[in-house]
mmCIF file of C-alpha atoms and ligand atoms in Angstrom:
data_model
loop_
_atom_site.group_PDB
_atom_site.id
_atom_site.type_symbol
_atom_site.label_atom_id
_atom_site.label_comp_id
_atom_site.label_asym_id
_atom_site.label_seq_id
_atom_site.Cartn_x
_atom_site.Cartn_y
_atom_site.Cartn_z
ATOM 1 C CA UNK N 1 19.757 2.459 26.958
ATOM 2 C CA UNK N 2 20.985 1.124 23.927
ATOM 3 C CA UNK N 3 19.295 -2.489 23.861
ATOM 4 C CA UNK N 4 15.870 -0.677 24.953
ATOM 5 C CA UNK N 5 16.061 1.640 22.115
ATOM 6 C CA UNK N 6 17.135 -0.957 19.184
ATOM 7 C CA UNK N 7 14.145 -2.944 20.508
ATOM 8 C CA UNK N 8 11.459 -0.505 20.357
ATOM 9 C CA UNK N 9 12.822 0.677 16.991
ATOM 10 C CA UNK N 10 13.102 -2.596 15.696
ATOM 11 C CA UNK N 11 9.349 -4.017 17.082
ATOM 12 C CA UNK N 12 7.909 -0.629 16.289
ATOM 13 C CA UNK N 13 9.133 -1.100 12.528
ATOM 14 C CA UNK N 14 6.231 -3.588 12.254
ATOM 15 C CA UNK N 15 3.444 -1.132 12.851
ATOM 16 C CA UNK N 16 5.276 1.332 10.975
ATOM 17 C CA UNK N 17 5.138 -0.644 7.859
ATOM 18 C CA UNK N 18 1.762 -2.421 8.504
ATOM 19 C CA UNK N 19 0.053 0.860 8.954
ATOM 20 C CA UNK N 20 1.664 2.687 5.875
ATOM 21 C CA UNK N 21 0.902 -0.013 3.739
ATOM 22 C CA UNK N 22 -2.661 0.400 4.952
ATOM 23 C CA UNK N 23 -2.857 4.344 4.800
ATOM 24 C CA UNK N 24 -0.792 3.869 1.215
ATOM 25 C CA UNK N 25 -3.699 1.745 -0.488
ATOM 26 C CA UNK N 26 -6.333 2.891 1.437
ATOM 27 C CA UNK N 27 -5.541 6.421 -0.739
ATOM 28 C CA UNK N 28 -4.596 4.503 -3.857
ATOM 29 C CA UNK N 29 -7.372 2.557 -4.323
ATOM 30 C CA UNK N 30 -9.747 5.470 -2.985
ATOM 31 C CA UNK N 31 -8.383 7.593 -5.278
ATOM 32 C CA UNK N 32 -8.384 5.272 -8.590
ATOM 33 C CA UNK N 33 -12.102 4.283 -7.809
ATOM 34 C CA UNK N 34 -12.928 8.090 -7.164
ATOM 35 C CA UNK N 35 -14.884 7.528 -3.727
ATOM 36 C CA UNK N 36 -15.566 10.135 -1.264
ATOM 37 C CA UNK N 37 -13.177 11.226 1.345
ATOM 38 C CA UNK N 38 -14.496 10.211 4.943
ATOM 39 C CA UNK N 39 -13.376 10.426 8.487
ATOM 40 C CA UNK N 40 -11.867 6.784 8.324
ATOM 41 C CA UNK N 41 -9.301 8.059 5.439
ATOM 42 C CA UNK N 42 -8.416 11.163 7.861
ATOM 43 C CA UNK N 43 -7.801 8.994 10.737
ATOM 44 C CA UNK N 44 -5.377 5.977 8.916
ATOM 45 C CA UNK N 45 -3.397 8.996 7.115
ATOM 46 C CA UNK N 46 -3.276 10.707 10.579
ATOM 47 C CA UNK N 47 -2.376 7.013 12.028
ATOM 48 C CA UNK N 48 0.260 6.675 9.735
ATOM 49 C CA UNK N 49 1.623 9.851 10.081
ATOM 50 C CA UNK N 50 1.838 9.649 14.033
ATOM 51 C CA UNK N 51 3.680 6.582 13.853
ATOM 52 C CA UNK N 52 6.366 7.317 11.168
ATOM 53 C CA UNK N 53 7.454 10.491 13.406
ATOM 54 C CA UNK N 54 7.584 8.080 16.404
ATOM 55 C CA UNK N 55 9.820 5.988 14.364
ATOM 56 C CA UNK N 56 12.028 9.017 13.359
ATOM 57 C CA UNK N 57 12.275 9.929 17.025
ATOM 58 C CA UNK N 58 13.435 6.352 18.049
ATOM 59 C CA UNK N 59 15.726 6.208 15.225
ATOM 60 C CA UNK N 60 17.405 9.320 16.021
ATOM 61 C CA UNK N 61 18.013 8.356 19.162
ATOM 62 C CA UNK N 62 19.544 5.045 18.309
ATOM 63 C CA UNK N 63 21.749 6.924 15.757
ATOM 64 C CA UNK N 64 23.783 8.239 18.680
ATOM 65 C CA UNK N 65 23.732 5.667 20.779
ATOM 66 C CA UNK N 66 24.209 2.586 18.548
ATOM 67 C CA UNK N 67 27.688 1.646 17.671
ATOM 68 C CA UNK N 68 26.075 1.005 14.306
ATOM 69 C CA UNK N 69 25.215 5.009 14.039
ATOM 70 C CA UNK N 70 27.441 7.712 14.007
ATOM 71 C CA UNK N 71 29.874 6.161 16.261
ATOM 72 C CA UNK N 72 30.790 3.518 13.953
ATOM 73 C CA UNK N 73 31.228 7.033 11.102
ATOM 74 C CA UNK N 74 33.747 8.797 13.860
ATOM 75 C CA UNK N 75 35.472 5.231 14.829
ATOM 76 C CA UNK N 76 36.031 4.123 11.114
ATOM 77 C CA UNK N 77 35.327 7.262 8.811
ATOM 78 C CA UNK N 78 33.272 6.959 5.735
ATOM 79 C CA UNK N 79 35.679 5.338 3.602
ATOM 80 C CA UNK N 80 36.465 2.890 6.336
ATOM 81 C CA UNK N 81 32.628 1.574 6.221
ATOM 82 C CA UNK N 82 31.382 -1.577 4.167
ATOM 83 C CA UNK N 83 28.504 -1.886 2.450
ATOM 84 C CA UNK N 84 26.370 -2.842 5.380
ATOM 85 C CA UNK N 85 27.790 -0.433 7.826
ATOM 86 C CA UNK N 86 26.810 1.733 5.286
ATOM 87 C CA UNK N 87 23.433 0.979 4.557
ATOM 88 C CA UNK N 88 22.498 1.089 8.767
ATOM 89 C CA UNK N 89 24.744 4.080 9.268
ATOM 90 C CA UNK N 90 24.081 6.179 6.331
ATOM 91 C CA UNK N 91 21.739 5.152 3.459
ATOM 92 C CA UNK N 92 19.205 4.114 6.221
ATOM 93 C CA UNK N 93 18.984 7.151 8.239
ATOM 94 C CA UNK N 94 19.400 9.600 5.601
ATOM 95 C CA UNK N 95 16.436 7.521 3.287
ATOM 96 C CA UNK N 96 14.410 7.361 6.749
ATOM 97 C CA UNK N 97 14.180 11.075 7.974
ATOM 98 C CA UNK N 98 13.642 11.508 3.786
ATOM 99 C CA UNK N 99 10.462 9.360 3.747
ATOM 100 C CA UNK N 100 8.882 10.964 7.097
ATOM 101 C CA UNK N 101 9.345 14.078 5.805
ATOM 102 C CA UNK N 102 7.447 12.956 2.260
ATOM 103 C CA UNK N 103 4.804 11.548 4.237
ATOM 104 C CA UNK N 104 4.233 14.987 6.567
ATOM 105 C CA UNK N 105 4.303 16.923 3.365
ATOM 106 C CA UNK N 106 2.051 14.431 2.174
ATOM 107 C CA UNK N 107 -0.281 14.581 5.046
ATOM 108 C CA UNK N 108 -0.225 18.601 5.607
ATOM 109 C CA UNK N 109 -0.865 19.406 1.424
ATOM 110 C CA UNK N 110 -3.960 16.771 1.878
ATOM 111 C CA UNK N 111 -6.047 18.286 4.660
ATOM 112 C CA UNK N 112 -5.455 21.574 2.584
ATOM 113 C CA UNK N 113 -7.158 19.978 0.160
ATOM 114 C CA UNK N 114 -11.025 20.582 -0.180
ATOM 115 C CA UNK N 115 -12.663 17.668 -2.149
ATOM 116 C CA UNK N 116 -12.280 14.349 -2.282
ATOM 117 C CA UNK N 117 -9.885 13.528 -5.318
ATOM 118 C CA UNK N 118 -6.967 15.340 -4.775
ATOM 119 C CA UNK N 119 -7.292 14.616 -1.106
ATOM 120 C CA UNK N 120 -6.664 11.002 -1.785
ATOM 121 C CA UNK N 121 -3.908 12.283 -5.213
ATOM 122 C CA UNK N 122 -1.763 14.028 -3.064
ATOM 123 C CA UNK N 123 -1.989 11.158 -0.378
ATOM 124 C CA UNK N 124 -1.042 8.778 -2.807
ATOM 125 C CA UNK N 125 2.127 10.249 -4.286
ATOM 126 C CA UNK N 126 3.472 11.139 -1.048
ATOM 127 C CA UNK N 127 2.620 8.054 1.041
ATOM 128 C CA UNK N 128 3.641 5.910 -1.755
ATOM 129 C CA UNK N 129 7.415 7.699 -2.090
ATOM 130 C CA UNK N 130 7.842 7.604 1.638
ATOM 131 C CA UNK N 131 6.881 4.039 1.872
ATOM 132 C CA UNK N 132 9.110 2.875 -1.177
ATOM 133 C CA UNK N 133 11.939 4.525 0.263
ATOM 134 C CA UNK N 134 11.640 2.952 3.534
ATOM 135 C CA UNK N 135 11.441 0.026 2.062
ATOM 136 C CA UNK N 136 14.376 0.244 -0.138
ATOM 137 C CA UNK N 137 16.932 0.626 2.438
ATOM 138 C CA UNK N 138 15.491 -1.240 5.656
ATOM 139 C CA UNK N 139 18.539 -3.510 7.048
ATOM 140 C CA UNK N 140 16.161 -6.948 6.180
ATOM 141 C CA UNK N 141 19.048 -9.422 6.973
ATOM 142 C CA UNK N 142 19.837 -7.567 10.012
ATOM 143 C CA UNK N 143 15.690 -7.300 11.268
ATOM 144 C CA UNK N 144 14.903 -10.946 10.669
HETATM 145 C C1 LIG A 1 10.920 5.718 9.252
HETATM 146 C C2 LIG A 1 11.010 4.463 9.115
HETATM 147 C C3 LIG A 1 12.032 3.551 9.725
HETATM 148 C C4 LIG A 1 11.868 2.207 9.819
HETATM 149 C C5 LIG A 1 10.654 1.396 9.350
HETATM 150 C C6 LIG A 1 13.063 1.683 10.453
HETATM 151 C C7 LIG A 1 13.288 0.341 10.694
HETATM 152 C C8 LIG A 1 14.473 -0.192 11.144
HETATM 153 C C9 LIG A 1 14.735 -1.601 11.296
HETATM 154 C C10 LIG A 1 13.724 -2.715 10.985
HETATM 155 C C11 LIG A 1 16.006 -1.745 11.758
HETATM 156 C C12 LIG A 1 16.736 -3.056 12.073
HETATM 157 C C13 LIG A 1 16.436 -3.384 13.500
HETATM 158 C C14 LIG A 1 17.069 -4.660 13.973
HETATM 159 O O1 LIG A 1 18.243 -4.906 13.678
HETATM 160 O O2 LIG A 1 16.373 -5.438 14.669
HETATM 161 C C15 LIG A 1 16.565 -0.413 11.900
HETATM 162 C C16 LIG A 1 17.846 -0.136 12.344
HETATM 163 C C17 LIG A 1 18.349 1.124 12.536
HETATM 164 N N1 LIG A 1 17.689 2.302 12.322
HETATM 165 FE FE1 LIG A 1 15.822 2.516 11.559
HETATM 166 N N2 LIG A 1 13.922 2.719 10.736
HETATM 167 C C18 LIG A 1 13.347 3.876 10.300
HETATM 168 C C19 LIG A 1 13.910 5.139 10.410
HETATM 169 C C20 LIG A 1 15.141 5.427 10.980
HETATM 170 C C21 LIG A 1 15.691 6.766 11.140
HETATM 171 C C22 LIG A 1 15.002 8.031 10.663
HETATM 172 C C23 LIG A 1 16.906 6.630 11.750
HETATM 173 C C24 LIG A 1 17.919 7.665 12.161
HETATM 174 C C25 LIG A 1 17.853 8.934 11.930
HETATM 175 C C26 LIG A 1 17.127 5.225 11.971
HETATM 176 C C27 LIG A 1 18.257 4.680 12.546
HETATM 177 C C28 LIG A 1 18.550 3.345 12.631
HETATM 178 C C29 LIG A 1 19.829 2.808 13.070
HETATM 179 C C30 LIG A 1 21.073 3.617 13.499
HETATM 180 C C31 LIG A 1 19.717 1.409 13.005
HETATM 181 C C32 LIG A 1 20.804 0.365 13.381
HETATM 182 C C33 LIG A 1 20.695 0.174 14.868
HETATM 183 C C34 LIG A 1 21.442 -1.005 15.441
HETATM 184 O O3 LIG A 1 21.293 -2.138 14.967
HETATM 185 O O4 LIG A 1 22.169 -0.769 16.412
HETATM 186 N N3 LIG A 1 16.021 4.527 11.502
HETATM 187 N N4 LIG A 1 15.617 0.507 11.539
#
């Protein structure tokens, strides 16, 4: 159970980040050369959206089943962590379920949106935040 889920988290991590980089400046540069808002812009924000919350499912998962999760926490305690323990049972996590739920926000303010502009504006900020805090506290020595 364990191995299977740190391996689809960990492979699915690629199209997580390939396809938020996408749907991130896809909106940036849409929105900074003011073009029109068209079904392709729906679909890699929806795209992007879809896979983050599978990503958030898989990592919850692995939070209770990985000894790197909340059973390290209950083994050690917080003050018993290092750095790194840290950063894959806390920082991680916490940063992680903060960045999907940017992007959703993100996602749900834009289709309330009506024109163009602050479609892309509000897709933007949020998509950007989400994806900067995902990447500021993915374990990159553990991953590669
Ligand atoms: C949303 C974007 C996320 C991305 C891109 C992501 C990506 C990654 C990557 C690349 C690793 C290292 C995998 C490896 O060692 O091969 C990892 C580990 C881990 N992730 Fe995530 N993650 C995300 C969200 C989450 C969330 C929301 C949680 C929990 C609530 C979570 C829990 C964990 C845990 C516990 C580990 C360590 C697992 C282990 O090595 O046993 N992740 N994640």
């Amino acid at each position: 159970m364990y191995s299977t889920i740190q391996f689809l988290h960990s492979y699915w991590a690629y199209l997580v980040l390939t396809i938020l980089v996408l749907a991130t400046f896809n909106a940036l540069i849409k929105f900074f050369g003011n073009k029109e808002f068209q079904a392709n812009d729906f679909r890699i924000s929806l795209f992007a959206l879809i896979v983050t919350h599978i990503q958030l499912l898989l990592g919850l998962i692995l939070y209770f089943v990985s000894p790197f999760g909340l059973k390290n926490i209950t083994a050690n305690g917080m003050g018993g962590l290092d750095s790194f323990s840290r950063l894959l049972a806390v920082e991680h996590p916490f940063v992680g379920i903060l960045a999907v739920v940017l992007i959703t926000i993100g996602y749900s303010k834009h289709k309330k949106k009506l024109t163009s502009r602050p479609k892309f504006k509000v897709l933007s900020i949020f998509y950007t935040l989400g994806l900067i805090l995902v990447l500021s506290r993915i374990p990159w020595s553990n991953w590669f």
